[in-house]
Coordinates of C-alpha atoms in Angstrom, one line a residue:
Chain M
X1 CA 161.2 113.7 -75.2
X2 CA 160.5 112.5 -78.7
X3 CA 157.0 111.4 -77.9
X4 CA 156.2 115.2 -77.8
X5 CA 156.5 115.2 -81.6
X6 CA 153.3 113.2 -81.9
X7 CA 151.4 115.4 -79.4
X8 CA 152.4 118.7 -81.2
X9 CA 149.9 118.3 -84.0
X10 CA 147.0 117.4 -81.8
X11 CA 147.2 120.6 -79.6
X12 CA 146.0 124.0 -80.4
X13 CA 149.3 125.6 -79.8
X14 CA 148.0 129.2 -79.9
X15 CA 145.2 128.6 -77.5
X16 CA 147.4 126.7 -75.2
X17 CA 150.0 129.4 -75.2
X18 CA 147.4 131.9 -74.0
X19 CA 146.4 129.5 -71.3
X20 CA 149.9 129.2 -70.1
X21 CA 150.5 132.9 -70.0
X22 CA 147.3 133.3 -68.2
X23 CA 148.1 130.8 -65.6
X24 CA 151.6 132.3 -65.2
X25 CA 150.1 135.7 -64.3
X26 CA 147.2 134.3 -62.4
X27 CA 147.7 130.8 -60.9
X28 CA 144.0 130.3 -60.5
X29 CA 143.8 129.9 -64.3
X30 CA 146.0 126.8 -64.1
X31 CA 142.7 124.8 -63.7
X32 CA 142.2 125.2 -67.5
X33 CA 145.5 123.7 -68.3
X34 CA 144.8 121.0 -65.7
X35 CA 141.4 120.1 -67.4
X36 CA 142.9 119.9 -70.9
X37 CA 145.9 117.7 -69.8
X38 CA 144.6 115.6 -66.9
X39 CA 143.8 112.4 -68.9
X40 CA 146.9 112.8 -71.0
X41 CA 149.2 112.8 -67.9
X42 CA 147.3 110.1 -66.2
X43 CA 147.3 107.8 -69.2
X44 CA 151.0 108.4 -69.4
X45 CA 151.7 107.5 -65.8
X46 CA 149.2 104.7 -65.6
X47 CA 151.0 102.8 -68.2
X48 CA 154.1 102.8 -66.2
X49 CA 153.0 101.9 -62.8
X50 CA 151.4 98.8 -61.4
X51 CA 148.4 100.1 -59.5
X52 CA 145.7 102.8 -59.8
X53 CA 146.6 104.3 -56.5
X54 CA 150.2 104.8 -57.5
X55 CA 149.1 106.3 -60.8
X56 CA 146.9 108.8 -59.0
X57 CA 149.7 109.7 -56.8
X58 CA 152.2 110.4 -59.4
X59 CA 149.6 112.3 -61.5
X60 CA 148.8 114.5 -58.4
X61 CA 152.5 115.0 -57.9
X62 CA 152.9 116.1 -61.5
X63 CA 150.3 118.8 -61.4
X64 CA 151.3 120.1 -58.1
X65 CA 154.9 120.4 -59.3
X66 CA 153.6 122.1 -62.5
X67 CA 151.7 124.6 -60.5
X68 CA 154.6 125.5 -58.4
X69 CA 156.8 126.0 -61.3
X70 CA 154.4 127.4 -63.9
X71 CA 156.2 130.7 -63.5
X72 CA 159.4 129.1 -64.8
X73 CA 157.9 127.5 -67.9
X74 CA 159.2 129.1 -71.1
X75 CA 157.2 128.7 -74.2
X76 CA 159.3 127.3 -77.0
X77 CA 156.5 126.3 -79.4
X78 CA 156.0 122.7 -78.0
X79 CA 152.8 121.6 -76.2
X80 CA 152.5 122.3 -72.6
X81 CA 151.8 118.6 -72.2
X82 CA 155.3 117.9 -73.1
X83 CA 156.4 119.8 -70.1
X84 CA 153.9 118.0 -68.0
X85 CA 155.1 114.5 -69.3
X86 CA 158.7 115.5 -68.6
X87 CA 157.8 116.2 -65.1
X88 CA 155.9 112.9 -64.8
X89 CA 158.9 111.0 -66.3
X90 CA 161.1 112.6 -63.7
X91 CA 158.7 111.9 -60.9
X92 CA 158.5 108.2 -62.1
X93 CA 162.2 108.1 -62.2
X94 CA 162.6 109.4 -58.7
X95 CA 160.1 107.1 -57.5
X96 CA 161.9 104.1 -58.9
X97 CA 165.1 105.2 -57.7
X98 CA 163.7 105.5 -54.2
X99 CA 162.2 102.1 -54.5
X100 CA 165.4 100.7 -56.0
X101 CA 163.6 98.6 -58.4
X102 CA 163.3 98.1 -62.1
X103 CA 160.7 100.3 -63.9
X104 CA 157.7 98.5 -65.1
X105 CA 157.9 99.4 -68.6
X106 CA 155.7 97.7 -71.3
X107 CA 157.5 95.5 -73.8
X108 CA 157.2 97.9 -76.6
X109 CA 159.6 100.2 -74.8
X110 CA 162.3 97.8 -75.7
X111 CA 162.2 99.2 -79.3
X112 CA 164.4 102.0 -80.5
X113 CA 163.8 105.2 -78.7
X114 CA 162.3 107.0 -81.5
X115 CA 160.0 104.3 -82.6
X116 CA 159.0 103.7 -79.0
X117 CA 158.5 107.4 -78.5
X118 CA 156.2 107.7 -81.6
X119 CA 154.1 104.6 -80.5
X120 CA 154.0 105.6 -77.0
X121 CA 152.9 109.2 -77.9
X122 CA 149.9 107.8 -80.0
X123 CA 149.1 105.3 -77.3
X124 CA 149.0 107.9 -74.6
X125 CA 146.7 110.1 -76.8
X126 CA 144.5 107.1 -77.5
X127 CA 144.1 106.2 -73.8
X128 CA 143.7 109.8 -72.8
X129 CA 140.9 110.1 -75.4
X130 CA 139.4 106.8 -74.2
X131 CA 139.3 108.1 -70.5
X132 CA 137.8 111.4 -71.7
X133 CA 135.1 109.5 -73.7
X134 CA 134.0 107.6 -70.6
X135 CA 133.1 110.9 -69.0
X136 CA 130.8 111.6 -71.9
X137 CA 128.9 108.3 -71.8
X138 CA 125.2 108.3 -70.8
X139 CA 125.0 108.3 -67.0
X140 CA 123.8 104.7 -66.5
X141 CA 126.5 103.4 -69.0
X142 CA 129.2 105.4 -67.3
X143 CA 128.1 104.2 -63.9
X144 CA 128.3 100.6 -64.9
X145 CA 131.8 101.1 -66.4
X146 CA 133.1 102.8 -63.3
X147 CA 131.7 100.1 -61.0
X148 CA 132.9 97.3 -63.2
X149 CA 136.4 98.3 -64.2
X150 CA 137.4 100.7 -61.4
X151 CA 135.8 99.3 -58.5
X152 CA 135.8 95.8 -60.1
X153 CA 132.3 94.8 -58.9
X154 CA 130.5 91.8 -60.2
X155 CA 127.5 92.3 -62.6
X156 CA 125.2 91.1 -59.7
X157 CA 126.6 93.6 -57.4
X158 CA 126.1 96.4 -59.9
X159 CA 122.6 95.2 -60.6
X160 CA 121.7 95.3 -56.8
X161 CA 123.1 98.7 -56.5
X162 CA 121.3 100.1 -59.4
X163 CA 118.1 98.2 -58.9
X164 CA 118.2 96.7 -62.2
X165 CA 118.4 93.1 -63.6
X166 CA 121.7 91.5 -64.4
X167 CA 120.8 91.2 -68.0
X168 CA 120.1 94.9 -68.2
X169 CA 123.5 95.8 -66.6
X170 CA 125.2 93.5 -69.1
X171 CA 123.5 95.2 -71.9
X172 CA 124.6 98.6 -70.5
X173 CA 128.2 97.3 -70.2
X174 CA 128.1 96.0 -73.8
X175 CA 126.6 99.3 -75.3
X176 CA 129.1 101.4 -73.4
X177 CA 132.0 99.4 -74.7
X178 CA 130.6 99.6 -78.2
X179 CA 130.1 103.4 -78.0
X180 CA 133.8 103.8 -76.7
X181 CA 135.1 101.7 -79.5
X182 CA 133.2 103.4 -82.1
X183 CA 134.2 106.9 -80.8
X184 CA 137.9 106.0 -80.5
X185 CA 138.0 104.4 -84.1
X186 CA 136.3 107.5 -85.5
X187 CA 138.7 109.9 -83.8
X188 CA 141.7 107.9 -85.0
X189 CA 140.3 108.0 -88.5
Chain J
X1 CA 118.6 95.1 -78.3
X2 CA 122.0 93.4 -78.7
X3 CA 122.4 89.7 -79.3
X4 CA 122.2 88.1 -75.9
X5 CA 124.9 85.6 -76.6
X6 CA 127.4 88.3 -77.6
X7 CA 126.5 90.2 -74.4
X8 CA 126.9 87.2 -72.4
X9 CA 130.3 86.3 -74.1
X10 CA 131.6 89.7 -73.7
X11 CA 130.8 89.8 -69.9
X12 CA 132.4 86.3 -69.4
X13 CA 135.5 87.4 -71.1
X14 CA 135.6 90.6 -68.9
X15 CA 135.1 88.6 -65.9
X16 CA 138.1 86.5 -66.8
X17 CA 140.1 89.5 -67.6
X18 CA 139.3 91.1 -64.3
X19 CA 140.0 88.0 -62.4
X20 CA 143.3 87.2 -64.0
X21 CA 144.7 90.5 -65.3
X22 CA 147.9 88.9 -66.6
X23 CA 146.3 86.1 -68.5
X24 CA 145.8 86.5 -72.2
X25 CA 142.4 87.7 -73.4
X26 CA 140.2 84.9 -74.9
X27 CA 137.6 86.3 -77.1
X28 CA 135.4 85.3 -79.9
X29 CA 132.6 86.6 -82.0
X30 CA 134.6 89.6 -83.0
X31 CA 134.9 90.9 -79.4
X32 CA 138.6 91.6 -79.6
X33 CA 138.2 95.3 -80.0
X34 CA 135.7 95.6 -77.2
X35 CA 138.0 93.6 -74.9
X36 CA 140.9 95.8 -75.9
X37 CA 138.8 98.8 -74.8
X38 CA 137.8 97.0 -71.8
X39 CA 141.5 96.1 -70.9
X40 CA 142.4 99.8 -71.0
X41 CA 139.4 100.8 -68.9
X42 CA 141.1 98.9 -66.0
X43 CA 143.4 101.8 -65.6
X44 CA 140.6 104.4 -65.3
X45 CA 141.2 106.8 -62.4
X46 CA 138.7 106.7 -59.5
X47 CA 135.5 108.5 -60.0
X48 CA 136.3 111.5 -57.6
X49 CA 140.2 111.7 -58.2
X50 CA 140.0 114.2 -61.0
X51 CA 137.7 116.5 -59.2
X52 CA 139.6 116.2 -55.9
X53 CA 142.9 117.0 -57.5
X54 CA 141.4 120.0 -59.2
X55 CA 140.1 121.2 -55.9
X56 CA 143.6 120.7 -54.3
X57 CA 145.1 122.6 -57.1
X58 CA 142.7 125.5 -56.9
X59 CA 143.3 125.8 -53.2
X60 CA 147.0 125.8 -53.7
X61 CA 146.7 128.4 -56.5
X62 CA 144.5 130.6 -54.3
X63 CA 146.7 130.5 -51.3
X64 CA 150.0 129.1 -52.5
X65 CA 150.5 127.8 -49.0
X66 CA 148.8 124.4 -49.3
X67 CA 151.0 121.7 -47.8
X68 CA 153.2 120.1 -50.2
X69 CA 152.3 116.8 -48.5
X70 CA 149.0 116.9 -50.3
X71 CA 150.8 115.8 -53.3
X72 CA 153.4 113.8 -51.8
X73 CA 153.5 110.1 -52.7
X74 CA 153.0 109.2 -49.2
X75 CA 149.7 111.0 -49.2
X76 CA 148.0 108.2 -51.0
X77 CA 149.2 105.5 -48.8
X78 CA 148.2 107.7 -45.8
X79 CA 144.9 108.2 -47.3
X80 CA 144.5 104.4 -47.7
X81 CA 145.5 104.0 -44.2
X82 CA 143.5 107.0 -43.1
X83 CA 140.7 105.1 -41.6
X84 CA 142.9 103.1 -39.3
X85 CA 145.4 105.8 -38.2
X86 CA 144.8 109.1 -36.6
X87 CA 143.2 111.2 -39.4
X88 CA 142.5 114.2 -37.4
X89 CA 146.0 114.4 -36.0
X90 CA 147.4 113.9 -39.6
X91 CA 145.1 116.7 -40.9
X92 CA 146.4 118.9 -38.2
X93 CA 149.9 118.7 -39.7
X94 CA 148.6 119.3 -43.2
X95 CA 148.4 115.6 -44.5
X96 CA 145.0 116.4 -46.1
X97 CA 143.5 112.8 -45.7
X98 CA 140.0 113.9 -46.4
X99 CA 140.9 114.8 -50.0
X100 CA 141.0 118.5 -49.3
X101 CA 144.2 120.4 -48.8
X102 CA 145.0 121.8 -45.5
X103 CA 146.4 125.3 -44.9
X104 CA 148.5 125.6 -42.0
X105 CA 147.5 129.1 -41.4
X106 CA 143.8 128.1 -41.2
X107 CA 144.7 125.3 -38.8
X108 CA 146.6 127.7 -36.6
X109 CA 143.6 130.1 -36.8
X110 CA 141.2 127.4 -35.9
X111 CA 143.4 126.2 -33.1
X112 CA 143.6 129.7 -31.6
X113 CA 139.8 130.2 -31.9
X114 CA 139.2 127.0 -30.1
X115 CA 141.6 128.0 -27.3
X116 CA 139.8 131.3 -27.0
X117 CA 136.5 129.7 -26.9
X118 CA 137.6 127.3 -24.1
X119 CA 139.1 130.2 -22.2
X120 CA 135.8 132.2 -22.5
X121 CA 133.7 129.4 -21.4
X122 CA 136.1 128.8 -18.4
X123 CA 135.8 132.6 -17.5
X124 CA 132.0 132.5 -17.7
X125 CA 131.8 129.5 -15.4
X126 CA 134.1 131.3 -12.9
X127 CA 132.0 134.4 -13.1
X128 CA 128.8 132.6 -12.7
X129 CA 130.1 130.7 -9.6
X130 CA 131.4 134.0 -8.0
X131 CA 128.1 135.8 -8.5
X132 CA 125.5 135.8 -5.8
X133 CA 122.2 134.5 -7.0
X134 CA 119.7 137.0 -7.9
X135 CA 116.5 136.5 -6.1
X136 CA 114.5 139.6 -6.7
X137 CA 114.8 141.2 -10.0
X138 CA 111.4 142.4 -11.0
X139 CA 110.3 145.7 -9.6
X140 CA 106.8 145.7 -8.1
X141 CA 105.2 148.8 -6.5
X142 CA 102.0 149.0 -4.7
X143 CA 100.3 152.0 -3.2
X144 CA 97.6 152.2 -0.7
X145 CA 95.7 155.0 1.1
X146 CA 95.3 155.1 4.7
X147 CA 93.5 157.7 6.9
X148 CA 95.9 159.8 8.7
X149 CA 96.4 158.8 12.3
X150 CA 97.2 161.9 14.5
X151 CA 99.9 161.4 17.0
X152 CA 98.8 160.5 20.6
X153 CA 98.1 163.7 22.5
X154 CA 97.6 165.9 19.4
X155 CA 94.4 166.8 17.7
X156 CA 93.5 167.2 14.0
X157 CA 94.5 170.6 12.7
X158 CA 91.3 171.2 11.1
X159 CA 90.0 173.4 13.7
X160 CA 88.0 176.4 13.6
X161 CA 86.5 178.8 15.9
X162 CA 83.8 181.2 16.4
X163 CA 82.4 183.2 19.0
X164 CA 80.6 186.5 19.1
X165 CA 78.8 188.7 21.5
X166 CA 75.1 187.9 20.4
X167 CA 75.1 191.0 18.3
X168 CA 72.7 191.6 15.5
X169 CA 75.2 192.3 12.8
X170 CA 77.7 189.7 11.5
X171 CA 81.2 189.7 12.6
X172 CA 83.2 192.6 11.1
X173 CA 86.1 192.1 8.7
X174 CA 89.7 192.2 9.8
X175 CA 92.7 190.1 10.2
X176 CA 92.5 187.0 12.4
X177 CA 94.3 187.5 15.7
X178 CA 97.7 186.3 16.5
X179 CA 97.9 182.5 16.6
X180 CA 99.2 181.0 19.7
X181 CA 99.2 177.7 21.4
X182 CA 97.4 179.1 24.4
X183 CA 94.7 181.5 24.3
X184 CA 94.6 184.2 27.1
X185 CA 92.3 186.6 25.7
X186 CA 89.7 185.9 23.0
X187 CA 89.4 188.4 20.2
X188 CA 86.7 190.9 20.5
X189 CA 85.9 193.9 18.7
X190 CA 84.6 196.0 21.7
X191 CA 86.9 195.2 24.5
X192 CA 87.6 196.3 28.0
X193 CA 89.8 199.3 27.4
X194 CA 91.3 199.3 30.8
X195 CA 92.2 195.8 31.6
X196 CA 94.0 194.9 34.7
X197 CA 96.3 192.5 33.0
X198 CA 97.1 193.3 29.4
X199 CA 97.1 190.4 27.1
X200 CA 97.1 190.4 23.3
X201 CA 94.0 188.8 21.7
X202 CA 94.9 185.5 20.0
X203 CA 93.4 182.3 18.6
X204 CA 94.8 178.8 18.9
X205 CA 96.0 178.0 15.4
X206 CA 99.3 177.7 13.5
X207 CA 101.1 180.9 12.8
X208 CA 100.2 182.5 9.5
X209 CA 101.5 185.6 7.6
X210 CA 98.7 188.0 7.6
X211 CA 98.2 191.5 6.3
X212 CA 99.6 194.2 8.6
X213 CA 96.6 195.8 10.0
X214 CA 95.5 196.6 13.4
X215 CA 91.8 195.7 12.8
X216 CA 91.0 192.2 13.9
X217 CA 88.1 190.3 12.8
X218 CA 86.8 187.6 10.6
X219 CA 88.9 187.6 7.4
X220 CA 86.1 186.1 5.4
X221 CA 83.5 188.8 6.6
X222 CA 82.6 191.6 4.3
X223 CA 81.3 193.8 7.0
X224 CA 83.4 196.8 8.0
X225 CA 81.5 197.9 11.0
X226 CA 82.8 196.9 14.3
X227 CA 81.0 193.8 15.4
X228 CA 81.7 190.7 17.4
X229 CA 79.1 188.8 15.4
X230 CA 76.0 187.2 16.3
X231 CA 77.6 184.2 18.0
X232 CA 78.2 183.5 21.6
X233 CA 81.4 182.9 23.7
X234 CA 83.5 186.0 23.4
X235 CA 85.2 185.2 20.1
X236 CA 84.3 186.9 16.7
X237 CA 81.8 185.2 14.5
X238 CA 78.4 183.7 14.2
X239 CA 78.7 180.5 16.1
X240 CA 80.1 179.3 19.6
X241 CA 83.5 179.6 21.0
X242 CA 86.3 182.1 21.6
X243 CA 87.9 181.9 18.1
X244 CA 87.2 183.7 14.8
X245 CA 84.9 182.2 12.1
X246 CA 81.4 182.4 11.0
X247 CA 80.3 178.8 11.3
X248 CA 83.1 177.1 13.4
X249 CA 83.2 176.6 17.1
X250 CA 86.1 176.6 19.5
X251 CA 89.2 178.8 20.1
X252 CA 90.6 178.4 16.6
X253 CA 90.2 180.1 13.1
X254 CA 88.0 179.1 10.4
X255 CA 84.9 177.0 10.0
X256 CA 85.9 173.9 11.7
X257 CA 85.8 173.0 15.3
X258 CA 88.3 173.1 18.1
X259 CA 91.6 174.7 17.9
X260 CA 93.3 175.1 14.6
X261 CA 93.0 176.9 11.3
X262 CA 91.6 177.1 8.2
X263 CA 88.8 175.2 6.4
X264 CA 88.0 171.7 7.5
X265 CA 90.3 168.9 6.6
X266 CA 88.7 165.7 7.7
X267 CA 89.9 162.3 8.5
X268 CA 88.0 159.5 6.8
X269 CA 85.5 157.8 9.2
X270 CA 82.7 159.0 11.3
X271 CA 80.7 160.0 8.3
X272 CA 83.6 160.9 6.0
X273 CA 84.2 158.5 3.2
X274 CA 87.5 157.6 1.8
X275 CA 88.8 159.3 -1.3
X276 CA 89.2 157.0 -4.3
X277 CA 92.0 157.2 -6.8
X278 CA 90.7 157.5 -10.3
X279 CA 94.0 158.1 -12.0
X280 CA 97.1 156.5 -10.4
X281 CA 100.1 155.9 -12.4
X282 CA 102.4 153.5 -10.6
X283 CA 105.7 154.9 -9.2
X284 CA 108.8 153.8 -10.9
X285 CA 111.6 151.9 -9.1
X286 CA 114.8 154.1 -9.2
X287 CA 117.6 152.5 -11.1
X288 CA 119.9 152.8 -8.0
X289 CA 117.5 150.9 -5.7
X290 CA 116.9 148.3 -8.4
X291 CA 120.6 147.5 -8.8
X292 CA 121.1 147.4 -5.0
X293 CA 117.8 145.4 -4.6
X294 CA 116.6 148.0 -2.1
X295 CA 112.9 147.8 -1.1
X296 CA 110.6 149.0 1.5
X297 CA 107.8 151.5 2.2
X298 CA 107.7 155.2 1.6
X299 CA 104.9 156.8 3.6
X300 CA 103.7 160.2 2.3
X301 CA 101.3 162.4 4.1
X302 CA 99.1 164.8 2.3
X303 CA 95.7 166.3 1.8
X304 CA 93.3 165.0 -0.8
X305 CA 91.3 168.1 -1.6
X306 CA 87.6 168.5 -2.2
X307 CA 88.6 168.9 -5.9
X308 CA 90.4 165.6 -5.9
X309 CA 93.9 166.9 -6.1
X310 CA 96.5 165.8 -3.8
X311 CA 98.2 168.7 -1.9
X312 CA 100.9 169.3 0.7
X313 CA 102.4 165.9 0.2
X314 CA 105.4 165.3 2.5
X315 CA 107.4 162.2 3.2
X316 CA 106.8 161.1 6.7
X317 CA 108.8 157.8 6.3
X318 CA 111.8 158.0 4.1
X319 CA 113.3 155.1 2.2
X320 CA 116.2 156.8 0.3
X321 CA 117.8 155.6 -3.0
X322 CA 115.6 157.9 -4.9
X323 CA 112.5 156.0 -4.0
X324 CA 111.1 159.0 -1.9
X325 CA 111.2 161.2 -4.9
X326 CA 109.8 158.6 -7.2
X327 CA 106.9 158.1 -4.9
X328 CA 106.2 161.9 -4.5
X329 CA 106.7 162.3 -8.3
X330 CA 104.0 159.8 -9.1
X331 CA 101.6 160.6 -6.3
X332 CA 101.4 164.3 -7.3
X333 CA 99.9 163.3 -10.6
X334 CA 97.3 161.3 -9.1
X335 CA 93.6 162.4 -9.3
X336 CA 90.9 161.3 -6.8
X337 CA 87.2 161.1 -6.4
X338 CA 87.3 163.2 -3.2
X339 CA 86.0 162.1 0.1
X340 CA 82.5 163.1 0.9
X341 CA 80.8 164.3 4.0
X342 CA 77.0 164.5 3.9
X343 CA 77.2 164.1 0.3
X344 CA 79.6 167.1 -0.3
X345 CA 83.2 166.7 -1.3
X346 CA 85.6 167.5 1.4
X347 CA 89.4 167.6 1.9
X348 CA 90.8 164.7 3.9
X349 CA 94.3 164.2 5.2
X350 CA 95.6 160.8 4.2
X351 CA 98.7 158.6 4.6
X352 CA 99.7 157.3 1.1
X353 CA 102.0 154.3 1.5
X354 CA 104.1 153.4 -1.4
X355 CA 105.5 149.9 -1.2
X356 CA 108.5 149.2 -3.4
X357 CA 109.3 145.4 -3.8
X358 CA 111.4 143.3 -6.0
X359 CA 110.2 139.9 -6.8

């Protein structure tokens, strides 16, 4: 997959190789590979499916499959994420084949394969980074983001749950989005 | 503090975006970038998904036997429907609806343990039903003293005897005459040497093993000279009767009265007080009797000496099951404040009744 080329420079290959070899000799070490690639795989899958539940299902399927087959992975100098994304792509293809429906591919996938691959790789990385940054938000801001965008609760519901005013919750939402935008921009630059 | 109008505008735009995900984003006041971030946040995974998946993987990595269904695409839909279907049954077959992977080996072990528990409980119930209720389980032993009641027609064997020929010297020493149940000839030191009917001198007393000597007399006397003693009645001694003894009276031997032997062993009553136990450890219940819930009285007969020690203890009513031995063993260790007669300690013959009971 050509998207892998964009990922290659972002990963510390030597460290990742050691992690892969450790997981191959001791499967319990797979958790480290999981942590470093979770958001990447999830972001890749989430762009291609229609619901969060489906994205979570496929992501879980990818990591279980990877754990079962880690022994067969051969290091060829490309990031481990590339292998994971290939598993994810296969899982999605199987799923679409089973459902006998057209894959829900974003519009930019209609471009040439190379161009689309490069764009997609960057997009996946950007999303993965964004999801990771959410985890690093201050607790109250993170809580508001999760309630608002994952559970899709109204500001009033969140205010009641947190015991704060609606204005305060809106402020937390605003500050969280500003923080995320700033960090994503900094990381890209 | 951020500009309230920007905060409000952003929230309204987010509200519209969430309500109509496919509609184009309407923004203003330079909120495009923020809304772009917000749009991507709609795909965030659920809060616990990452942790749950990691847990599943760790389990699988540890056991390598986690059900593959945990990661099967159907698991999510099952999980969503878990509250309405039969989650327990699905978990039993490794569907892991609770978010935790299920190992079939653990489920099998759990099932086996449950079966064993149910069987054990059933067996316990059967055993309880088949057992007879235990009424008495606590051993309780009481001991009481009763004066010895002589059998009808018999007399206390605390007899004694005396006699004499009103001589000035005390009775001479010697062995007591032969003990018989019937006295034909009282013992005398100076006897008729040509009797018409020969009968050996005797006293009415239990048979005793005595030194082999031909000289009869008072065994307690120190006088070697032949003398029947200062008493009267044809015996040997200093009192009255046809027996042997310095202070007794009657046809027996010793210092008591009536037929019989030895020093006086009294029976409480008539001026003789009861002995009082001053050290009386309780007899133990034998293990055999306790198991069989055997109970009853053991009656011991014995003499409580003037020194307060029990002697000559014998079982006159046996109970068995080791209880007789337990009673004897305990009573032998007892110590008494002895019975008294005229203020002096005397030996008394007593029944000691040991009552073994289970409550």
